[in-house]
C-alpha positions as MATLAB code, in Angstrom:
seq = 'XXXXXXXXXXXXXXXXXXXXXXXXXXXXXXXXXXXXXXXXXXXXXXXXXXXXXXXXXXXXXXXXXXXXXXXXXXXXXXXXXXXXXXXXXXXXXXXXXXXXXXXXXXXXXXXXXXXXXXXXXXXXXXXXXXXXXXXXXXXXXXXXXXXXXXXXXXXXXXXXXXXXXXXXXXXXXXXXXXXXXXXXXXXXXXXXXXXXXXXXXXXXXXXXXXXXXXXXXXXXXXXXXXXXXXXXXXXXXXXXXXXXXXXXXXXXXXXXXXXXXXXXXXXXXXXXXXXXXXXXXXXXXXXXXXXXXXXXXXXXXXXXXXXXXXXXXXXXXXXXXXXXXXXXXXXXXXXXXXXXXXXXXXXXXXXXXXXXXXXXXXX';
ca = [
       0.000    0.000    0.000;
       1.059    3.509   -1.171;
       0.250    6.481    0.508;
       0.763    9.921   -1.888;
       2.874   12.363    0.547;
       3.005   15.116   -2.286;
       0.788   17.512   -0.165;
       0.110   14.886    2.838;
      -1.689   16.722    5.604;
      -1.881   16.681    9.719;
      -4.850   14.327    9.258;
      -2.812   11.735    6.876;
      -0.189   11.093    9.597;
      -2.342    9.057   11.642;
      -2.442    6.233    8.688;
       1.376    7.205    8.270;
       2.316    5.935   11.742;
       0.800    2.644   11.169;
       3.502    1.890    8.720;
       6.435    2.691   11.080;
       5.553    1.621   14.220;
       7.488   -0.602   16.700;
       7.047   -4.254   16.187;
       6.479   -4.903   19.240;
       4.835   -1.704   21.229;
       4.091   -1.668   24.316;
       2.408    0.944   27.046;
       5.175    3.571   26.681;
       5.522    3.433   22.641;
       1.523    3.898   22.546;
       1.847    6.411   24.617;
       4.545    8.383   23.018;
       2.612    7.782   19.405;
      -0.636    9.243   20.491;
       1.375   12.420   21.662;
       2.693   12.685   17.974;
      -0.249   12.331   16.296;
      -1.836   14.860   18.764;
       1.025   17.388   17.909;
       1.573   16.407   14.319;
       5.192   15.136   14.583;
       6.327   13.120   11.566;
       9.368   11.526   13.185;
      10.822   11.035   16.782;
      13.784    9.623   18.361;
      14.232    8.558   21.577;
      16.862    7.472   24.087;
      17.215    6.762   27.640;
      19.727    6.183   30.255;
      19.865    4.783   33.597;
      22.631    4.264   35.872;
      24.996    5.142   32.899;
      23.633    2.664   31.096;
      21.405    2.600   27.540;
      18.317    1.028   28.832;
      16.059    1.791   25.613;
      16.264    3.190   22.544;
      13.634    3.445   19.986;
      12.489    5.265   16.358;
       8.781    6.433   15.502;
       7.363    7.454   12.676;
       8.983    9.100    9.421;
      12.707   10.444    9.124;
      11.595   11.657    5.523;
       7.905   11.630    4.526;
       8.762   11.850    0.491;
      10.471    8.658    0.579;
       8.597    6.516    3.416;
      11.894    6.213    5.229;
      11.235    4.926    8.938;
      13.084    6.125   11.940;
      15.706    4.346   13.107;
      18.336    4.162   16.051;
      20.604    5.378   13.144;
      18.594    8.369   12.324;
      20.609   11.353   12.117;
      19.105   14.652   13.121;
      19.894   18.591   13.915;
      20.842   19.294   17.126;
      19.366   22.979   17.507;
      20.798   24.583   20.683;
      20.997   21.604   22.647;
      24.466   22.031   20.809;
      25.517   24.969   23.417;
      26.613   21.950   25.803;
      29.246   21.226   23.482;
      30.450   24.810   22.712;
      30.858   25.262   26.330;
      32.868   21.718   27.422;
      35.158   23.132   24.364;
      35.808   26.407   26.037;
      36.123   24.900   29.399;
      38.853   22.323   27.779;
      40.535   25.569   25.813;
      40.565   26.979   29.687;
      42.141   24.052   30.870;
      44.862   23.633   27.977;
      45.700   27.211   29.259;
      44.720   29.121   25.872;
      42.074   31.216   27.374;
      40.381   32.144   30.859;
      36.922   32.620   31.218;
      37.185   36.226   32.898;
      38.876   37.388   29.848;
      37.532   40.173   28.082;
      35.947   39.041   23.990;
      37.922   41.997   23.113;
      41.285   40.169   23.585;
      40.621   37.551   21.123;
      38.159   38.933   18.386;
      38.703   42.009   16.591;
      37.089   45.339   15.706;
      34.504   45.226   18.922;
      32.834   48.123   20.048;
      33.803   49.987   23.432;
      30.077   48.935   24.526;
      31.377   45.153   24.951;
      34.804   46.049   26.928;
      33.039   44.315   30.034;
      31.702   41.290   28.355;
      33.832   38.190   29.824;
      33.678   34.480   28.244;
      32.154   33.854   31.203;
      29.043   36.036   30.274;
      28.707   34.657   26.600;
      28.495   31.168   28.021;
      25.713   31.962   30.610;
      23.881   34.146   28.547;
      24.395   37.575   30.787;
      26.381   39.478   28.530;
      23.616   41.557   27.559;
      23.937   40.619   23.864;
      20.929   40.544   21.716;
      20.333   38.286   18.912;
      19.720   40.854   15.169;
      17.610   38.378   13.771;
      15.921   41.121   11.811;
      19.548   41.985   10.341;
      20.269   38.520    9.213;
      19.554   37.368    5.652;
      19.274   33.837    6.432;
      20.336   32.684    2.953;
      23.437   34.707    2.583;
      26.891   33.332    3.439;
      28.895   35.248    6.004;
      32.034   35.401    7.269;
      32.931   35.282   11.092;
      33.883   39.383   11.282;
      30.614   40.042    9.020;
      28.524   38.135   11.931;
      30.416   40.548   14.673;
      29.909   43.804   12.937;
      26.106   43.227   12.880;
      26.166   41.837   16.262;
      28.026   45.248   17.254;
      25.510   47.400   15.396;
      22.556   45.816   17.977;
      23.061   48.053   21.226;
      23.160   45.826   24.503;
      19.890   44.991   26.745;
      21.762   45.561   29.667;
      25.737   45.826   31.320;
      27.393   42.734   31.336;
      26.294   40.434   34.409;
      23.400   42.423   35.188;
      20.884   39.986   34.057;
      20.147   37.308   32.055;
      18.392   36.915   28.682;
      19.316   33.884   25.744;
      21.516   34.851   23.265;
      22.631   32.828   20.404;
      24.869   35.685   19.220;
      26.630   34.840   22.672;
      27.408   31.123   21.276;
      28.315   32.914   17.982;
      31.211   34.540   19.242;
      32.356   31.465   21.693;
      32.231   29.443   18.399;
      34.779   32.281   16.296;
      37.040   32.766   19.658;
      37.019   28.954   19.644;
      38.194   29.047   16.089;
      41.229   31.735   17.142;
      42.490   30.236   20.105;
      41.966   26.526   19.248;
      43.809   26.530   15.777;
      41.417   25.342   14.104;
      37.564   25.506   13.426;
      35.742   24.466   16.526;
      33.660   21.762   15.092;
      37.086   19.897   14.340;
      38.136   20.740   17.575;
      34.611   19.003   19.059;
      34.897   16.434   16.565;
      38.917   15.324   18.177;
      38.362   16.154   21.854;
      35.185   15.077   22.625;
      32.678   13.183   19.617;
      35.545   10.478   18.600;
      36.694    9.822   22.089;
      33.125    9.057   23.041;
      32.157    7.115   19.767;
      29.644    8.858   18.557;
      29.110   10.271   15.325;
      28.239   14.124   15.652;
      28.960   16.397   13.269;
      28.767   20.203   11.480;
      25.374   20.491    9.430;
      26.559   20.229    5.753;
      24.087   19.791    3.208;
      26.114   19.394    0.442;
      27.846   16.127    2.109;
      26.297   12.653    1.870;
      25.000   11.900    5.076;
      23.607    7.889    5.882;
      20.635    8.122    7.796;
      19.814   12.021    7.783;
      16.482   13.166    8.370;
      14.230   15.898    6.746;
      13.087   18.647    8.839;
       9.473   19.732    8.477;
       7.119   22.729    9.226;
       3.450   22.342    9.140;
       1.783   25.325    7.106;
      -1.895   25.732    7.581;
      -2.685   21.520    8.212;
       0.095   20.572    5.626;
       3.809   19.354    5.987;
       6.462   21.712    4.115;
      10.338   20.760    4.475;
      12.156   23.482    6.454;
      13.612   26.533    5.021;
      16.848   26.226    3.681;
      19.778   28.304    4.963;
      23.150   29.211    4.337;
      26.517   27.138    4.872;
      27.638   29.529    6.806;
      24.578   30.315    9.092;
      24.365   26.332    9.681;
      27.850   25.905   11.041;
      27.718   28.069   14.192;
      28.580   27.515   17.513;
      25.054   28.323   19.145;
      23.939   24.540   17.913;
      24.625   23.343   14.181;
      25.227   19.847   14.928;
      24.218   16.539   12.979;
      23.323   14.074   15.906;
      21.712   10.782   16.881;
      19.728    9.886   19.853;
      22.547    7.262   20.053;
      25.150   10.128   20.231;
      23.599   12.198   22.995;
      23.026    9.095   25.059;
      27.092    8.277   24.945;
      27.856   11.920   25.793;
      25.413   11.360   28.457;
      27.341    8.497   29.865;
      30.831   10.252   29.439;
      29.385   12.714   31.679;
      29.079   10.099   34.234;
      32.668   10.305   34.579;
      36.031   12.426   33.708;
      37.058   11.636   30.327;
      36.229   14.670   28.605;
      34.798   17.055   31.648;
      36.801   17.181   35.155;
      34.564   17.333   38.182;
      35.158   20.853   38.539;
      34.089   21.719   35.298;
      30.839   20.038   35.375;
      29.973   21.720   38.341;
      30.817   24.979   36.987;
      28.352   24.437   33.926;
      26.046   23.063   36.678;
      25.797   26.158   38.893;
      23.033   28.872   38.081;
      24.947   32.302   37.672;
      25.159   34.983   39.945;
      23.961   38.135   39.104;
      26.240   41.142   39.821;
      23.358   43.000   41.973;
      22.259   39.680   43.704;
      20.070   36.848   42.535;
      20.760   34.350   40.385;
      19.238   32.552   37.053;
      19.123   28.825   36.561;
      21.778   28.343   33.677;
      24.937   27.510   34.359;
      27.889   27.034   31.332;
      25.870   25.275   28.402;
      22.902   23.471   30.484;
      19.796   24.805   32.188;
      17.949   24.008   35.510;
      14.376   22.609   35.999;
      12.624   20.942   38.300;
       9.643   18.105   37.749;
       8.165   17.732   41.005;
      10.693   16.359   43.380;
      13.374   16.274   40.808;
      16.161   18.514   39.863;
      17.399   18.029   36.237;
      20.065   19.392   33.850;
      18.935   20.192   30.379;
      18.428   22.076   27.558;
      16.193   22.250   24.552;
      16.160   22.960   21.060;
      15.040   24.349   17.302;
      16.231   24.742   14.406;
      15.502   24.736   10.414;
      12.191   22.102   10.896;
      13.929   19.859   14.206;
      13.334   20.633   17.991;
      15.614   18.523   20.483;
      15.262   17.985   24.159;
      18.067   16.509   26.325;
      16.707   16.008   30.168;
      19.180   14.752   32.701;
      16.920   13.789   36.388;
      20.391   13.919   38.763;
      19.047   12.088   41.842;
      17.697    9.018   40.267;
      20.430    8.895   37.246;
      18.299    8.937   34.581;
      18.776   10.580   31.168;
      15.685   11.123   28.785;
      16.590   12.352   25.103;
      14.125   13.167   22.192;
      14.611   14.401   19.117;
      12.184   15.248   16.879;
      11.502   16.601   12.773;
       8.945   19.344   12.880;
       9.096   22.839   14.303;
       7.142   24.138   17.126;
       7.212   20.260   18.559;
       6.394   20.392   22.519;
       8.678   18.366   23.593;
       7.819   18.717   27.920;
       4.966   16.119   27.752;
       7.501   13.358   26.357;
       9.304   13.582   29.168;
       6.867   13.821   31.533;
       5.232    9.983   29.766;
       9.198    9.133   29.653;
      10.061   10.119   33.495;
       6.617    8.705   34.791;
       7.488    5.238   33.070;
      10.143    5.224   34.774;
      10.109    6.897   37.990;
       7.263    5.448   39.409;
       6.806    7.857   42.434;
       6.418   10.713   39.707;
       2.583    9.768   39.080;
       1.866   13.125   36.872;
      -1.492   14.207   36.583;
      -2.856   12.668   33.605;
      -3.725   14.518   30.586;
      -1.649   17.704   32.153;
       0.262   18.795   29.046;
       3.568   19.331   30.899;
       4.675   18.166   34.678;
       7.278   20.937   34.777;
       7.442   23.795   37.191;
];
């Protein structure tokens, strides 16, 4: 049986899950495939660990509607800014190999900055307090730019606030980590990631590049008034920053997961530096440390961090007292990705009992 995807809609998928469903489901993969039909997700995939071990690991639906291609374990997708984890262990490994120091001044290693950034410190791209804003409304998205183009419009956006004062997301932040990675490191950063931290773990993360033959890689997907369109394309350039322009597998995030257990890559130190919520310079603090943010579901504190990007939206979820490690990755925008970790964490943490039909546990 053939099913004609050349303008499938939200209602099709239901019929399109019946082809790529798990041979053998049981509560949880039910479970998980009634949340993507109810939010029109295409594909999913999902990993967990437990004790620093891979206790499951499992594809749904479509990694590329056109061409009926099922998820698999091997199903390669974008990372979005669940990425920034990696950025960061890079500059805290740069620290540690004595190129840079995180109190340094951006001005010392990237050129032509404006006065207005003398106070910004690695320290505050990395947490997100350097009062950066992201000029998304400056930023042809299908033009190719080089690292000091990137910097001069990021210098012609005046800051939100001094350096340390508060907190707000910036993926211009991760931009410039990325290029001072780039000048300090020798090399461009996603080699750098690729030698000190993807190959020494096994996995098999990578920079975006459409124009390389990828096994396994999934389409990304938007849904337009009830029907699937494949994301937007961008440039080279714009996919290869250090803010989150990775090629990754559920697989992949589950090893980095478990080299996190120990200190092959990160020492203990620097884990609990990206582990710490900042300080704020007038008092306070916000729950983001170096890379990784902090939540709580009910009685649980968890690392993690979330993502989008170009038709993909990521969530990595680490629960610290009861060692367990939820990761899904997804291939449509505007995915909610809370309530699979709320089924994911109830199946497994038994004590959790979450409200049924309560779209997200999280405080």
């Amino acid at each position: 049986m053939f099913t004609n995807l050349r303008h499938i809609s939200s209602l099709a998928i239901a019929s399109v899950f019946l082809f790529s469903s798990p041979a053998h489901a049981d509560a949880l993969d039910e479970a998980i495939q009634a949340e993507m039909q109810r939010q029109q997700i295409p594909g999913l995939g999902l990993a967990v660990v437990k004790d620093g071990k891979i206790v499951r690991e499992q594809g749904y639906g479509w990694a590329n509607l056109e061409h009926q291609v099922a998820v698999s374990e091997k199903t390669i997708f974008q990372s979005g800014s669940v990425g920034k984890q990696f950025t960061a262990a890079l500059v805290l490994l740069l620290e540690k190999d004595g190129k840079l120091k995180l109190n340094d001044p951006v001005s010392k290693y990237l050129k032509n900055t404006p006065a207005s950034w003398k106070n910004i410190r690695i320290h505050h791209l990395l947490n997100h307090t350097s009062g950066l804003r992201d000029a998304e409304e400056k930023i042809n998205y299908r033009k190719d730019y080089r690292d000091q183009d990137l910097i001069r419009i990021a210098a012609s956006v005046p800051l939100l606030f001094q350096p340390g004062e508060k907190w707000s997301y910036s993926n211009t932040g991760y931009h410039l980590l990325g290029f001072i990675c780039n000048q300090v490191g020798g090399k461009f950063y996603g080699e750098q990631l690729r030698e000190r931290i993807f190959q020494p773990l096994g996995m098999s993360t990578r920079i975006i590049s459409e124009r390389d033959l990828i096994m396994h890689r999934a389409a990304g997907y938007d849904v337009v008034d009830g029907q699937y369109k494949n994301q937007d394309w961008v440039s080279p350039s714009l996919n290869a920053t250090a803010d989150g322009s990775l090629y990754l597998t559920a697989h992949d995030l589950a090893l980095w997961d478990i080299g996190l257990q120990g200190e092959q890559i990160l020492s203990a130190s620097m884990k609990q530096a990206s582990w710490t919520p900042v300080k704020l310079n007038k008092g306070g603090s916000h729950p983001y440390g170096y890379g990784w943010g902090m939540s709580n579901l009910k009685q649980y504190t968890i690392l993690d961090h979330d993502g989008a990007w170009q038709g993909f939206t990521t969530q990595f979820s680490r629960f610290v007292e009861p060692g367990l490690t939820i990761i899904i990755l997804t291939n449509r925008s505007g995915a909610s990705l809370g309530r699979f970790i709320d089924i994911v964490a109830d199946s497994y943490l038994p004590d959790l009992q979450l409200e049924q039909g309560k779209p997200d546990g999280k405080k």
